[in-house]
Coordinates of C-alpha atoms and ligand atoms in Angstrom, one line a residue:
M262 CA -11.6 40.1 -47.7
A263 CA -12.8 41.1 -44.3
K264 CA -15.7 39.2 -44.6
R265 CA -14.0 36.0 -44.6
K266 CA -11.1 37.1 -42.2
A267 CA -14.2 37.3 -40.1
T268 CA -15.2 33.5 -40.5
V269 CA -11.7 32.7 -40.0
G270 CA -11.6 34.3 -36.6
G271 CA -15.0 32.3 -36.0
K272 CA -13.7 29.3 -36.8
T273 CA -10.7 29.2 -34.1
A274 CA -12.8 30.8 -31.8
V275 CA -15.3 27.4 -31.7
K276 CA -12.4 25.7 -31.8
K277 CA -10.1 27.4 -28.9
A278 CA -14.1 26.8 -26.6
A279 CA -13.8 23.9 -28.1
S280 CA -10.5 23.0 -26.7
D281 CA -11.0 24.8 -23.9
R282 CA -14.1 22.5 -22.9
I283 CA -12.4 19.6 -23.0
F284 CA -9.6 21.4 -20.4
M285 CA -12.4 21.9 -17.8
E286 CA -14.3 18.6 -17.7
R287 CA -10.4 16.7 -17.3
M288 CA -10.6 19.4 -14.4
Q289 CA -13.1 18.9 -13.6
R290 CA -13.0 15.6 -12.6
H291 CA -10.1 15.2 -10.7
H292 CA -9.8 19.3 -9.0
D293 CA -11.2 17.9 -5.7
E294 CA -9.2 15.2 -5.2
L295 CA -6.3 17.5 -6.3
R296 CA -7.0 20.5 -4.2
W297 CA -7.4 17.9 -1.3
L298 CA -3.8 16.3 -2.0
Y299 CA -2.0 20.4 -2.2
M300 CA -3.9 21.3 0.7
E301 CA -3.0 18.8 2.7
L302 CA 0.8 18.2 1.7
Y303 CA 0.6 22.5 1.4
G304 CA -2.0 24.2 2.8
N305 CA -1.2 26.6 0.4
D306 CA -4.3 28.1 -1.9
D307 CA -2.0 30.7 -3.3
M308 CA 0.0 28.3 -4.8
F309 CA -2.6 26.3 -5.7
A310 CA -4.2 28.0 -8.0
E311 CA -0.6 29.9 -9.3
L312 CA -1.2 25.9 -10.2
C313 CA -4.3 25.3 -12.3
D314 CA -3.5 29.1 -14.2
Q315 CA -0.6 27.3 -14.8
M316 CA -1.9 23.9 -15.6
K317 CA -4.1 25.9 -18.5
W318 CA -1.2 27.4 -20.1
Y319 CA 0.5 24.3 -20.7
Y320 CA -1.9 22.9 -22.4
D321 CA -2.5 26.1 -24.3
Q322 CA 0.9 25.6 -25.4
R323 CA 0.5 22.2 -26.4
S324 CA 0.0 21.1 -29.7
A325 CA -3.2 20.3 -31.6
K326 CA -1.1 17.8 -32.9
L327 CA 0.0 16.0 -29.1
K328 CA -3.9 16.8 -28.2
K329 CA -5.5 15.1 -30.8
L330 CA -3.6 11.8 -29.9
D331 CA -3.6 12.8 -26.6
A332 CA -7.7 11.7 -27.5
E333 CA -7.2 9.0 -29.9
R334 CA -4.8 7.3 -26.3
E335 CA -7.7 8.2 -24.1
A336 CA -10.3 6.7 -26.2
A337 CA -8.2 3.5 -26.3
G338 CA -7.3 2.9 -22.7
A339 CA -3.8 1.4 -21.8
W340 CA -3.0 2.5 -25.2
Y341 CA 1.0 1.0 -24.4
R342 CA -0.4 -2.6 -23.7
K343 CA 0.0 -4.3 -26.3
R344 CA 1.8 -7.3 -27.1
D345 CA 4.0 -6.1 -30.3
M346 CA 5.5 -3.4 -28.0
L347 CA 9.0 -4.0 -27.3
G348 CA 11.6 -0.9 -26.0
M349 CA 15.4 -0.5 -26.3
M350 CA 17.4 2.3 -24.2
M351 CA 20.2 4.3 -25.9
Y352 CA 22.5 6.7 -24.8
I353 CA 21.7 9.5 -27.7
D354 CA 25.6 9.9 -27.6
N355 CA 27.1 5.9 -27.9
F356 CA 24.0 5.2 -29.9
A357 CA 23.9 8.4 -32.7
G358 CA 26.6 10.9 -31.5
N359 CA 23.5 13.4 -31.2
I360 CA 19.6 13.5 -31.7
K361 CA 19.6 14.5 -35.3
G362 CA 22.0 11.3 -35.7
V363 CA 19.2 9.5 -33.8
Q364 CA 16.9 10.4 -36.1
E365 CA 18.6 9.0 -39.1
K366 CA 19.1 6.0 -37.2
L367 CA 14.8 5.2 -36.8
P368 CA 15.1 2.3 -39.7
Y369 CA 17.7 0.4 -37.6
L370 CA 15.5 0.7 -34.7
E371 CA 12.2 0.2 -36.9
K372 CA 14.5 -2.7 -38.5
C373 CA 15.0 -3.9 -34.6
N374 CA 11.1 -3.5 -34.2
V375 CA 11.3 -1.6 -31.8
N376 CA 9.0 1.6 -31.5
Y377 CA 9.6 2.3 -28.0
I378 CA 12.7 4.7 -27.2
H379 CA 14.1 5.6 -24.4
L380 CA 16.4 8.4 -24.0
M381 CA 19.1 8.2 -21.9
P382 CA 19.3 11.3 -19.7
F383 CA 20.3 14.5 -22.9
L384 CA 19.4 17.9 -20.7
D385 CA 22.2 20.1 -19.8
S386 CA 24.7 18.8 -17.2
P387 CA 27.8 19.4 -16.3
K388 CA 30.5 17.5 -17.5
G389 CA 31.9 15.2 -14.9
R390 CA 30.5 16.4 -12.4
S391 CA 26.9 14.7 -14.2
D392 CA 26.2 11.4 -13.1
G393 CA 25.3 10.6 -16.5
G394 CA 23.1 12.8 -17.2
Y395 CA 20.9 12.6 -13.7
A396 CA 22.3 15.3 -12.3
V397 CA 20.2 18.3 -14.6
A398 CA 22.0 21.8 -15.0
D399 CA 18.5 23.2 -16.6
F400 CA 15.1 21.3 -17.8
R401 CA 14.6 23.1 -20.5
E402 CA 18.1 22.6 -22.1
V403 CA 19.2 20.1 -23.9
K404 CA 23.5 19.6 -24.0
P405 CA 24.7 21.5 -26.6
E406 CA 26.7 18.5 -27.9
L407 CA 23.8 16.4 -28.5
G408 CA 21.3 19.0 -29.7
T409 CA 18.2 21.4 -29.2
M410 CA 15.0 21.1 -28.2
D411 CA 13.8 21.8 -31.4
D412 CA 15.6 18.5 -32.5
L413 CA 13.8 17.1 -29.7
A414 CA 10.7 18.1 -31.0
E415 CA 11.5 17.1 -34.2
L416 CA 13.0 13.6 -33.2
A417 CA 9.0 13.1 -31.5
E418 CA 7.1 14.2 -34.8
K419 CA 9.1 11.4 -36.8
C420 CA 9.1 8.8 -34.2
H421 CA 5.1 9.6 -34.0
D422 CA 4.9 9.5 -37.6
K423 CA 6.4 6.2 -37.8
G424 CA 4.0 4.0 -34.8
I425 CA 7.4 5.1 -32.2
S426 CA 7.5 5.9 -28.3
L427 CA 9.8 8.2 -27.1
C428 CA 10.5 8.0 -23.4
M429 CA 12.8 10.9 -21.2
D430 CA 13.6 10.9 -17.4
F431 CA 12.8 13.4 -15.7
V432 CA 15.0 13.7 -13.1
M433 CA 13.0 14.9 -10.3
N434 CA 15.0 14.0 -7.1
H435 CA 17.7 16.7 -7.1
T436 CA 19.6 19.3 -9.5
S437 CA 22.9 19.5 -10.2
E438 CA 24.6 22.1 -8.0
N439 CA 25.0 24.2 -11.6
H440 CA 21.1 24.5 -12.0
E441 CA 19.9 28.7 -11.4
W442 CA 18.3 27.4 -8.1
A443 CA 21.5 26.2 -6.2
K444 CA 23.8 28.3 -7.9
R445 CA 20.9 31.4 -6.5
A446 CA 21.1 28.7 -2.9
R447 CA 25.3 29.7 -2.8
Q448 CA 25.2 33.0 -2.9
G449 CA 22.9 33.0 0.2
D450 CA 19.5 33.8 -1.2
G451 CA 17.1 32.2 1.5
E452 CA 14.2 31.4 -0.9
Y453 CA 16.5 29.4 -3.2
M454 CA 18.4 28.2 -0.6
S455 CA 15.0 27.1 0.8
R456 CA 14.3 25.1 -2.1
Y457 CA 16.8 22.7 -0.8
F458 CA 18.3 21.4 2.9
F459 CA 20.6 23.4 3.8
Y460 CA 21.9 23.2 7.4
A461 CA 24.5 25.6 9.1
D462 CA 24.7 22.7 12.0
P463 CA 26.5 19.1 11.8
S464 CA 23.2 17.8 13.8
I465 CA 20.9 17.7 11.8
P466 CA 22.6 15.8 8.8
Q467 CA 24.2 13.3 11.8
E468 CA 20.5 12.4 12.7
Y469 CA 20.0 11.5 9.2
E470 CA 23.1 9.5 9.3
K471 CA 21.5 7.4 11.8
T472 CA 18.7 6.3 9.1
V473 CA 19.4 6.9 5.7
P474 CA 21.3 4.3 4.3
Q475 CA 24.0 5.4 0.9
V476 CA 22.9 4.7 -2.3
F477 CA 26.9 5.0 -3.3
P478 CA 28.4 3.8 -0.4
T479 CA 31.9 3.4 -1.7
T480 CA 31.9 6.4 -4.6
A481 CA 30.0 8.9 -3.2
P482 CA 29.9 7.5 1.3
G483 CA 27.2 9.6 3.5
N484 CA 24.1 11.5 2.5
F485 CA 25.6 15.5 3.0
T486 CA 28.1 17.4 1.8
Y487 CA 29.5 20.7 3.4
L488 CA 29.8 23.4 1.6
P489 CA 33.4 24.9 3.0
E490 CA 32.4 28.1 1.3
M491 CA 28.7 28.6 3.0
G492 CA 29.9 27.2 5.7
H493 CA 26.4 24.6 5.4
Y494 CA 26.0 21.2 4.7
V495 CA 23.7 20.3 1.9
M496 CA 21.6 17.5 1.4
T497 CA 23.1 14.9 -0.9
T498 CA 21.4 11.8 -1.3
F499 CA 23.4 10.6 -3.9
Y500 CA 26.9 12.0 -5.9
P501 CA 27.9 15.4 -4.1
Y502 CA 27.2 17.4 -7.0
Q503 CA 23.8 15.9 -6.9
W504 CA 21.3 18.6 -4.8
D505 CA 18.3 16.9 -3.0
L506 CA 14.7 18.8 -3.5
N507 CA 12.6 20.0 -0.7
Y508 CA 9.6 18.9 -1.6
R509 CA 8.3 20.3 1.3
N510 CA 8.2 23.9 -0.3
P511 CA 4.8 24.3 -3.0
R512 CA 7.7 25.9 -4.7
V513 CA 9.7 23.4 -5.6
F514 CA 6.6 21.3 -6.5
N515 CA 4.8 23.9 -9.0
E516 CA 8.0 24.4 -10.8
M517 CA 8.6 20.6 -11.4
M518 CA 5.2 20.4 -12.3
Y519 CA 6.0 23.3 -15.0
N520 CA 9.1 21.4 -16.0
F521 CA 7.5 18.6 -16.1
L522 CA 4.5 20.5 -18.6
Y523 CA 7.5 22.2 -20.7
L524 CA 9.3 18.7 -21.5
A525 CA 5.7 17.0 -22.0
N526 CA 5.3 19.8 -24.9
Q527 CA 8.1 18.7 -26.6
G528 CA 6.2 15.7 -27.5
M529 CA 7.3 12.5 -25.1
D530 CA 5.1 9.7 -24.6
I531 CA 6.7 8.6 -21.6
I532 CA 7.8 10.3 -18.5
R533 CA 9.8 8.2 -16.6
I534 CA 10.1 9.4 -12.7
D535 CA 13.7 8.9 -11.9
A536 CA 14.7 8.1 -8.4
V537 CA 10.9 8.6 -7.1
P538 CA 10.9 6.5 -3.8
Y539 CA 13.3 9.4 -2.5
I540 CA 11.9 12.6 -3.0
W541 CA 10.4 13.2 -0.1
K542 CA 12.8 13.6 3.2
E543 CA 12.0 13.2 7.3
L544 CA 14.0 12.6 10.4
G545 CA 14.1 9.0 11.9
T546 CA 13.1 7.9 9.0
N547 CA 15.1 5.6 5.9
C548 CA 13.8 8.8 3.4
R549 CA 12.5 6.8 1.2
N550 CA 8.7 5.3 0.7
L551 CA 7.2 7.8 2.2
P552 CA 3.6 7.9 2.2
Q553 CA 4.3 11.8 1.0
V554 CA 5.9 10.5 -2.1
H555 CA 2.7 8.3 -3.2
T556 CA 0.5 11.5 -2.4
I557 CA 2.9 13.8 -5.0
V558 CA 3.3 10.7 -7.9
R559 CA -0.7 10.5 -7.2
M560 CA -0.9 14.8 -8.3
M561 CA 1.9 14.1 -10.6
R562 CA -0.3 11.2 -12.3
M563 CA -3.9 13.9 -12.0
I564 CA -1.9 16.7 -13.5
G565 CA -1.0 14.7 -16.2
E566 CA -4.1 13.3 -17.0
I567 CA -5.5 16.8 -17.3
V568 CA -3.3 18.2 -19.7
C569 CA -1.7 15.4 -21.6
P570 CA -3.6 13.0 -21.0
G571 CA -1.1 10.9 -23.9
I572 CA 1.4 10.2 -21.4
V573 CA 2.7 7.1 -19.4
L574 CA 4.3 8.0 -15.7
L575 CA 7.0 5.3 -15.9
G576 CA 8.5 5.0 -12.1
E577 CA 12.0 4.2 -11.1
V578 CA 11.7 1.9 -8.7
V579 CA 14.4 0.0 -7.3
M580 CA 13.2 -1.0 -4.4
E581 CA 12.0 -4.5 -2.4
P582 CA 9.1 -5.9 -3.7
D583 CA 6.4 -4.9 -1.1
K584 CA 7.9 -1.2 -1.9
V585 CA 7.4 -1.6 -5.6
A586 CA 4.0 -2.3 -6.5
P587 CA 1.7 0.5 -4.2
Y588 CA 3.3 2.5 -6.9
F589 CA 1.2 1.8 -9.1
G590 CA -1.3 3.3 -6.6
T591 CA -5.5 1.4 -6.4
V592 CA -7.5 1.0 -9.6
E593 CA -9.2 4.6 -8.6
K594 CA -6.4 6.4 -7.5
P595 CA -3.5 5.6 -9.6
E596 CA -0.1 6.6 -9.6
C597 CA 2.4 5.3 -12.0
H598 CA 1.2 3.9 -15.1
M599 CA 4.6 1.5 -15.4
L600 CA 7.0 -0.1 -12.9
Y601 CA 10.1 -1.7 -13.5
N602 CA 10.2 -5.7 -12.9
V603 CA 13.2 -4.7 -10.6
T604 CA 13.3 -7.8 -8.2
T605 CA 12.6 -10.5 -11.2
M606 CA 15.3 -9.2 -13.0
A607 CA 18.4 -9.8 -10.1
T608 CA 16.1 -13.6 -9.4
T609 CA 17.1 -13.6 -12.6
W610 CA 20.3 -13.6 -12.8
H611 CA 20.4 -15.3 -9.5
T612 CA 18.9 -18.0 -11.0
V613 CA 21.8 -18.1 -14.2
A614 CA 24.2 -18.2 -11.2
T615 CA 23.0 -21.5 -9.1
R616 CA 20.4 -23.0 -11.9
D617 CA 17.9 -23.2 -9.2
I618 CA 14.1 -21.8 -10.3
R619 CA 12.2 -21.8 -6.8
L620 CA 13.1 -18.4 -6.2
L621 CA 12.3 -16.9 -9.5
R622 CA 9.1 -18.8 -10.2
K623 CA 8.3 -17.7 -7.0
Q624 CA 8.6 -13.6 -7.2
M625 CA 6.8 -14.6 -10.6
D626 CA 4.4 -15.7 -9.0
I627 CA 4.0 -12.2 -7.1
V628 CA 3.9 -10.6 -10.1
C629 CA 1.4 -12.9 -11.8
S630 CA -1.2 -12.5 -8.5
L631 CA -0.8 -8.7 -9.3
P632 CA -4.1 -6.7 -11.1
R633 CA -3.5 -7.6 -14.9
E634 CA -3.8 -3.5 -15.3
Y635 CA -0.8 -3.6 -13.6
T636 CA 2.3 -2.9 -15.8
F637 CA 5.8 -4.0 -16.0
L638 CA 8.7 -3.6 -18.0
N639 CA 10.7 -5.8 -18.0
Y640 CA 14.3 -6.2 -19.1
L641 CA 17.8 -8.2 -18.6
R642 CA 20.2 -5.2 -18.3
C643 CA 19.8 -1.3 -18.1
H644 CA 22.5 1.2 -17.9
D645 CA 22.1 1.0 -13.7
D646 CA 24.3 -1.7 -11.9
I647 CA 22.8 -4.9 -10.8
G648 CA 22.4 -4.5 -7.2
W649 CA 21.6 -7.9 -5.3
G650 CA 17.7 -7.1 -3.8
L651 CA 16.7 -10.6 -3.8
D652 CA 14.2 -12.6 -1.1
Y653 CA 16.6 -13.6 2.0
A654 CA 14.3 -14.4 3.9
T655 CA 13.4 -17.4 1.6
L656 CA 16.8 -17.8 0.5
K657 CA 17.0 -18.2 4.4
E658 CA 14.6 -20.7 5.0
W659 CA 16.9 -23.1 1.7
G660 CA 20.3 -22.5 3.7
M661 CA 21.8 -19.9 2.2
D662 CA 23.3 -17.0 4.0
E663 CA 23.0 -13.1 2.6
V664 CA 26.5 -12.0 2.8
A665 CA 27.3 -14.9 1.3
H666 CA 25.8 -15.4 -1.5
K667 CA 25.6 -11.9 -2.4
K668 CA 30.0 -13.0 -2.8
Y669 CA 28.8 -16.3 -4.5
L670 CA 27.2 -14.3 -7.6
N671 CA 29.7 -11.1 -7.4
D672 CA 32.3 -14.0 -7.7
Y673 CA 30.1 -15.9 -10.1
F674 CA 29.6 -13.0 -12.4
Q675 CA 33.4 -11.6 -12.4
G676 CA 33.7 -15.5 -14.3
K677 CA 35.9 -16.9 -10.3
V678 CA 33.6 -20.0 -9.7
E679 CA 34.7 -22.2 -12.0
G680 CA 32.0 -23.2 -15.1
S681 CA 31.4 -19.6 -15.0
V682 CA 32.0 -17.6 -18.7
S683 CA 30.6 -14.6 -17.4
R684 CA 32.2 -11.0 -17.3
G685 CA 32.3 -8.0 -15.8
E686 CA 32.7 -5.9 -12.5
L687 CA 31.4 -5.0 -8.8
Y688 CA 29.8 -1.5 -8.3
N689 CA 30.1 0.0 -5.0
E690 CA 31.7 -2.1 -3.1
D691 CA 31.0 -1.5 0.5
P692 CA 34.5 -1.9 2.9
V693 CA 31.8 -1.9 5.9
T694 CA 29.3 -4.4 5.2
G695 CA 31.3 -6.2 2.7
D696 CA 28.7 -5.5 -0.3
A697 CA 28.7 -4.9 -3.3
R698 CA 26.5 -4.5 -6.8
F699 CA 27.3 -6.0 -10.1
C700 CA 28.1 -4.2 -13.6
A701 CA 27.9 -5.8 -17.1
T702 CA 26.2 -6.2 -20.3
T703 CA 23.9 -9.0 -21.1
A704 CA 26.0 -11.0 -23.5
S705 CA 29.4 -10.4 -21.1
M706 CA 27.0 -11.7 -18.4
C707 CA 26.4 -14.5 -20.9
G708 CA 29.8 -15.9 -22.0
V709 CA 29.9 -13.6 -25.9
E710 CA 33.3 -11.9 -24.0
S711 CA 35.1 -14.7 -22.8
A712 CA 34.2 -17.5 -26.1
G713 CA 35.7 -14.1 -28.8
I714 CA 38.2 -14.1 -26.6
E715 CA 39.4 -17.4 -26.4
Q716 CA 38.2 -18.1 -30.2
D717 CA 35.9 -20.9 -28.8
E718 CA 33.2 -21.5 -31.6
E719 CA 31.7 -24.5 -29.5
E720 CA 31.8 -21.9 -25.6
M721 CA 30.1 -19.0 -27.9
K722 CA 27.5 -22.0 -29.3
W723 CA 25.7 -22.0 -25.9
A724 CA 27.2 -18.7 -24.5
I725 CA 24.2 -17.4 -28.0
R726 CA 22.0 -19.5 -26.9
K727 CA 22.3 -18.7 -23.2
D728 CA 22.0 -14.9 -24.4
L729 CA 18.9 -16.2 -26.7
M730 CA 17.1 -18.3 -24.6
L731 CA 17.4 -15.4 -21.4
H732 CA 15.6 -12.7 -24.4
A733 CA 12.4 -15.0 -24.7
Y734 CA 12.3 -15.8 -21.3
M735 CA 11.8 -12.1 -20.7
F736 CA 9.0 -11.3 -24.7
T737 CA 7.4 -14.1 -22.1
Q738 CA 6.7 -12.4 -19.0
S739 CA 4.0 -10.7 -18.3
G740 CA 4.2 -6.7 -19.3
I741 CA 6.0 -4.7 -21.5
P742 CA 10.2 -5.8 -22.7
M743 CA 13.1 -3.6 -22.5
L744 CA 15.6 -3.9 -24.6
Y745 CA 19.8 -1.9 -23.7
S746 CA 21.0 -0.9 -26.9
G747 CA 23.8 -2.7 -27.7
D748 CA 22.2 -6.2 -26.7
E749 CA 20.6 -6.8 -30.3
I750 CA 23.9 -7.6 -31.6
G751 CA 25.2 -9.2 -28.5
Q752 CA 27.4 -6.0 -27.6
V753 CA 30.5 -7.1 -24.8
N754 CA 31.7 -4.8 -22.3
D755 CA 33.5 -2.0 -23.0
Y756 CA 36.2 -2.0 -20.1
T757 CA 38.3 2.5 -21.7
Y758 CA 35.4 4.1 -19.6
K759 CA 38.5 3.5 -17.7
D760 CA 40.8 6.1 -19.5
D761 CA 38.8 8.7 -19.1
P762 CA 39.5 10.3 -15.3
D763 CA 35.2 11.5 -15.5
K764 CA 34.2 8.2 -15.6
A765 CA 37.2 5.7 -13.8
P766 CA 35.2 5.3 -11.0
D767 CA 32.5 4.8 -11.6
S768 CA 32.2 0.7 -13.1
R769 CA 28.7 1.7 -14.6
Y770 CA 30.1 2.7 -17.9
I771 CA 31.8 -0.6 -18.9
H772 CA 27.9 -0.9 -20.0
R773 CA 27.4 1.9 -21.3
G774 CA 29.5 1.5 -24.7
K775 CA 30.0 3.2 -27.9
F776 CA 27.3 1.8 -30.3
N777 CA 30.0 -0.4 -32.6
W778 CA 28.1 0.2 -35.6
D779 CA 31.0 -1.8 -37.4
L780 CA 29.5 -4.8 -36.0
V781 CA 25.7 -4.1 -37.5
D782 CA 27.0 -5.0 -40.6
N783 CA 27.8 -8.6 -39.0
I784 CA 24.1 -9.2 -39.0
K785 CA 23.7 -9.8 -42.9
D786 CA 26.0 -13.1 -42.2
K787 CA 23.8 -15.4 -40.4
T788 CA 27.0 -16.9 -38.8
S789 CA 28.4 -14.7 -37.5
V790 CA 27.8 -13.9 -33.2
Q791 CA 26.3 -10.3 -34.4
G792 CA 23.7 -12.1 -37.1
R793 CA 22.9 -15.2 -35.3
I794 CA 21.8 -13.2 -31.8
F795 CA 20.1 -10.2 -34.0
N796 CA 18.2 -12.5 -36.7
G797 CA 17.7 -14.7 -33.4
L798 CA 16.0 -12.1 -31.9
E799 CA 13.7 -10.6 -35.0
D800 CA 12.9 -14.3 -35.2
L801 CA 11.3 -14.4 -31.3
E802 CA 10.0 -10.7 -31.8
K803 CA 8.7 -11.8 -35.4
I804 CA 6.3 -14.7 -32.9
R805 CA 6.1 -12.6 -30.2
R806 CA 3.8 -9.8 -32.1
T807 CA 1.9 -12.5 -34.2
E808 CA 0.7 -14.6 -31.4
A809 CA -1.9 -14.1 -29.4
V810 CA -1.1 -15.6 -26.7
F811 CA 1.2 -13.2 -26.3
N812 CA -1.7 -10.8 -25.3
T813 CA -0.9 -8.2 -23.1
D814 CA -4.5 -9.4 -21.0
A815 CA -3.1 -12.4 -21.1
E816 CA -3.7 -14.9 -17.6
V817 CA 0.1 -15.8 -17.0
Y818 CA 1.1 -18.4 -14.1
T819 CA 4.3 -20.9 -13.9
K820 CA 3.9 -24.5 -13.1
D821 CA 5.3 -27.0 -11.2
Y822 CA 7.5 -29.4 -12.2
K823 CA 9.5 -31.0 -10.6
D824 CA 12.5 -30.3 -12.0
T825 CA 14.1 -27.4 -10.0
S826 CA 16.2 -25.6 -13.6
L827 CA 13.4 -25.8 -16.0
L828 CA 10.8 -23.1 -14.5
W829 CA 7.6 -23.7 -16.9
I830 CA 5.5 -20.1 -18.0
V831 CA 1.6 -21.2 -18.6
R832 CA 0.2 -18.1 -21.3
K833 CA -3.5 -18.3 -21.9
S834 CA -5.3 -15.6 -24.7
E835 CA -8.1 -16.7 -26.5
G836 CA -8.7 -19.8 -26.1
E837 CA -5.5 -21.0 -27.0
E838 CA -2.4 -21.6 -24.5
L839 CA 1.6 -21.4 -24.4
H840 CA 3.9 -23.9 -22.8
A841 CA 7.0 -21.5 -22.5
V842 CA 9.7 -23.9 -20.8
F843 CA 12.8 -22.9 -20.2
N844 CA 17.0 -24.8 -18.8
F845 CA 18.4 -22.8 -16.7
S846 CA 21.1 -25.9 -16.7
D847 CA 24.2 -26.9 -18.7
E848 CA 22.6 -30.2 -19.0
G849 CA 19.8 -31.2 -21.6
R850 CA 16.0 -32.8 -20.3
T851 CA 13.4 -34.5 -21.9
I852 CA 10.3 -32.4 -21.1
W853 CA 6.9 -34.4 -20.5
M854 CA 4.2 -32.0 -21.6
P855 CA 1.2 -31.8 -19.2
E856 CA -0.9 -34.4 -22.2
K857 CA 0.2 -35.8 -25.1
A858 CA -1.8 -33.5 -27.3
V859 CA -1.1 -31.8 -30.7
Y860 CA 0.9 -28.7 -30.0
T861 CA 2.5 -26.4 -32.5
N862 CA 6.6 -25.7 -32.1
L863 CA 6.3 -21.8 -32.4
A864 CA 9.8 -21.9 -33.1
T865 CA 9.8 -24.3 -36.1
G866 CA 6.1 -24.4 -36.8
V867 CA 5.9 -27.5 -36.7
T868 CA 2.3 -28.9 -35.5
E869 CA 2.6 -32.6 -34.0
E870 CA 0.9 -34.7 -31.4
V871 CA 3.6 -34.5 -29.3
E872 CA 3.9 -35.9 -25.8
T873 CA 7.7 -35.3 -24.5
V874 CA 10.4 -32.6 -25.8
E875 CA 13.7 -32.8 -25.7
L876 CA 15.6 -29.7 -24.7
S877 CA 19.4 -28.8 -24.5
G878 CA 21.5 -27.0 -21.8
W879 CA 20.5 -23.2 -21.2
D880 CA 17.3 -24.2 -23.9
F881 CA 14.2 -23.4 -24.8
V882 CA 10.5 -23.9 -26.2
W883 CA 7.6 -22.2 -26.6
M884 CA 4.8 -24.8 -27.3
K885 CA 0.9 -23.7 -28.1
R886 CA -1.8 -25.6 -28.3
Ligands
GLC1203 C1 18.7 6.6 -10.8 C2 19.7 6.2 -12.1 C3 20.8 6.6 -11.8 C4 21.3 7.7 -11.3 C5 20.5 8.3 -10.4 C6 20.5 9.1 -9.3 O1 19.0 5.5 -9.9 O2 19.3 5.2 -12.4 O3 21.5 6.1 -12.9 O4 22.7 7.3 -10.0 O5 19.2 7.6 -10.4 O6 20.2 10.3 -10.2

């Protein structure tokens, strides 16, 4: 017996040595650069040593299963770049009540062909002062009504068994005012006050206000909040209850990295780094995208590659185009693995409203000219508003003025413009600048809501066609498509948020409604709205995951065509060529193919010689040769 034990012990020791070796190798690969950057920012050897020790600790804590997955993914390279990758984002409570509920609903998500689930913020956060969960009170606790950390780890395991990846938010710019650190800071504890930005005197906050724009000009004006009980101002870029963390303090960086690794060890595959451009503040600047932000993201990438290399960093960079791509870093020194394709999203809706594809084409050309390793997350709608961050310099050349155009877009999507079928609401209308953003679901913006209310079947046909065309276009873009839960059944705006005093001031809740499971029953009926949208998407998804032209490393570019309502995208891979043409107008068109040749229409499956294709308004074709 004793002998056997010794063998087992021996085996364990051998395993441990092998595991330690892997860590050491990875550490060696990155150590010098990591140390260099850390010292540049903090010049603190002790804190760096602590960080390294803790990285090893979290590595040791990581389960054997996750370590195996890490190794597989390291060997596979960019494992998330697959043509069948399809994401869906959802609020746990809206979708399935709690985490266990999500687990029960995995078969539905598989039916949606989804293999990447983004669970919207679920960590402990005070009710009514949570910004949809983006004010975290405890990075290691799940909101009690949603379940426990163990439920989350179990869900991750179940997802992995089914080949599904799990994404969560890492809200690193700020904590809730109810976070332990904030509570201690509020008691006047200097050690904790130094983790935030506190000022007794209003002069520095006033200096900041001169150069820092506002995120929520109406719902949370200003970048500071006065705390009368302390006699201090605290920096709050977002809501007053979201206190900005001070990353000049190495304790903040280290502790937040430990939180990141803790969450990674629960089995997360993709970590969305929330509001990352804001994490470094400097007086006299706009406090966005400062060089130190990139130092921090680069360090995070290396820390991930050492401890948990299977993890993908998804940067939430909702900024103008030239500020976005730098978050990929360089090929030698990468930062984020994935970024949101935010300008393309906003420009898509601009195209819907104007029926003029020129700006969208220009934007897509910029994206297509970037290195192919850069992976964008494409989407039509998400949980946030649509900010009209368009290329106004170009629009100006075409005679369009920024202020007037934003007003037009907002009027159009509210359904106030002749011919518009969209429904939705403004967001953070700025009384000073007249600026506003927009909120609604995809289906409501496409006309499903108005056609439904008017019970107008003809209008409904148009709305569904537009909705499917936009999804087909999203699937044709270079990158990974992400659906917003409910869009697969054409869920429309939910106005009940107005009855909840906690939500009423924030119109983003109009598209954060409860998922309507009753409507899911309708998908079996191919003539119902839900059936038409769900099955239409299903067909598109099937084509996308089976056809090589949708390979993620395909060559993608747009084609010059004389008609400014037709967007023409070409994808080339494995010797095949896809001509994808989208009609952003109400009128039908005859499209001339580049030459008379044999094409397969991927939607109908018909292969024949064609020279021209007839396309109805708001319709599309996928022609392959
Ligand atoms: C991100 C989130 C948004 C939130 C903000 C503050 O932009 O997407 O919903 O309000 O961060 O955390």
